[in-house]
Coordinates of C-alpha atoms in Angstrom, one line a residue:
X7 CA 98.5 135.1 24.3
X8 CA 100.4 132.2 22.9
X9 CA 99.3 128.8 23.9
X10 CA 102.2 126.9 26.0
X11 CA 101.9 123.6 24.8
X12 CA 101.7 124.7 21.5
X13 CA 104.9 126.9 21.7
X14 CA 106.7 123.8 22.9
X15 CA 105.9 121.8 20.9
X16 CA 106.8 123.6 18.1
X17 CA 110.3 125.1 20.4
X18 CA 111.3 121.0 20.4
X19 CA 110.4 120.0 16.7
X20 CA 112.8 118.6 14.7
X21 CA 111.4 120.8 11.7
X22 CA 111.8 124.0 13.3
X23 CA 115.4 122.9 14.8
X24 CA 116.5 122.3 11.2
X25 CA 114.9 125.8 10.1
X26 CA 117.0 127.1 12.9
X27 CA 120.5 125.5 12.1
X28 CA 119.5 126.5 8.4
X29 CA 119.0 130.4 9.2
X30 CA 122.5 130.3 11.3
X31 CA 124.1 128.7 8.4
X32 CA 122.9 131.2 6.4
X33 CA 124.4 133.7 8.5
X34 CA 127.2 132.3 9.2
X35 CA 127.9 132.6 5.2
X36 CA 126.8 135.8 4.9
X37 CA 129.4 137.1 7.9
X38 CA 126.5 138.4 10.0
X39 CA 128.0 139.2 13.7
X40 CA 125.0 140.8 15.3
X41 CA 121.3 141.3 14.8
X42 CA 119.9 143.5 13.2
X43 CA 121.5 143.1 10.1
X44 CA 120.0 144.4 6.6
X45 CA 121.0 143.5 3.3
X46 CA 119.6 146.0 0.7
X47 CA 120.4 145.9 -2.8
X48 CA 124.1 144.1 -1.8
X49 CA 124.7 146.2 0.8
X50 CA 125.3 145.6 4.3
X51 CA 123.6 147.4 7.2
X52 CA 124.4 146.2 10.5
X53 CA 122.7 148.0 13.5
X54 CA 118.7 149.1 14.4
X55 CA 117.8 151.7 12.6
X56 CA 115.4 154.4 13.5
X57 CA 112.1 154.9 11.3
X58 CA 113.5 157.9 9.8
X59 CA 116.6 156.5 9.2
X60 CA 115.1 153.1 7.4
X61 CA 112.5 155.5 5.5
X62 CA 115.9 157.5 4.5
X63 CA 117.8 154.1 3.3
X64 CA 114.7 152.5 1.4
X65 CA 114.8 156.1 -0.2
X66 CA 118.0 156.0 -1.2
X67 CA 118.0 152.4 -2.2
X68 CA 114.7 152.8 -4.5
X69 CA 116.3 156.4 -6.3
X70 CA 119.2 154.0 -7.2
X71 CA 117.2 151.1 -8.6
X72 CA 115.6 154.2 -10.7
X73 CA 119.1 155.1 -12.1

């Protein structure tokens, strides 16, 4: 459903080149080295997680904020 020329034309902007280079240099500083990767509260969770699994870490994370 997504236009072409509209898709290209933002795929070849300068603007969304630099908001490219800007999310790899972000992840580059982080030490990201695959996708997904979470950060949550500090932590580091690299991997897809399942639903149950991300309902179980949100849990976890939101119990510890309470703390």
């Amino acid at each position: 459903g997504v236009e072409r020329a509209a898709f290209e034309s933002c795929l070849d902007s300068e603007a969304s080149k630099q908001r490219v280079a800007r999310d790899v240099d972000d992840a580059i500083a982080a030490q990201v080295q695959s996708t997904p990767t979470w950060f949550l509260n500090g932590r580091r969770i690299e991997g897809a997680l399942d639903a149950q699994r991300l309902a179980d870490v949100l849990t976890l994370a939101l119990e510890a904020d309470r703390h």
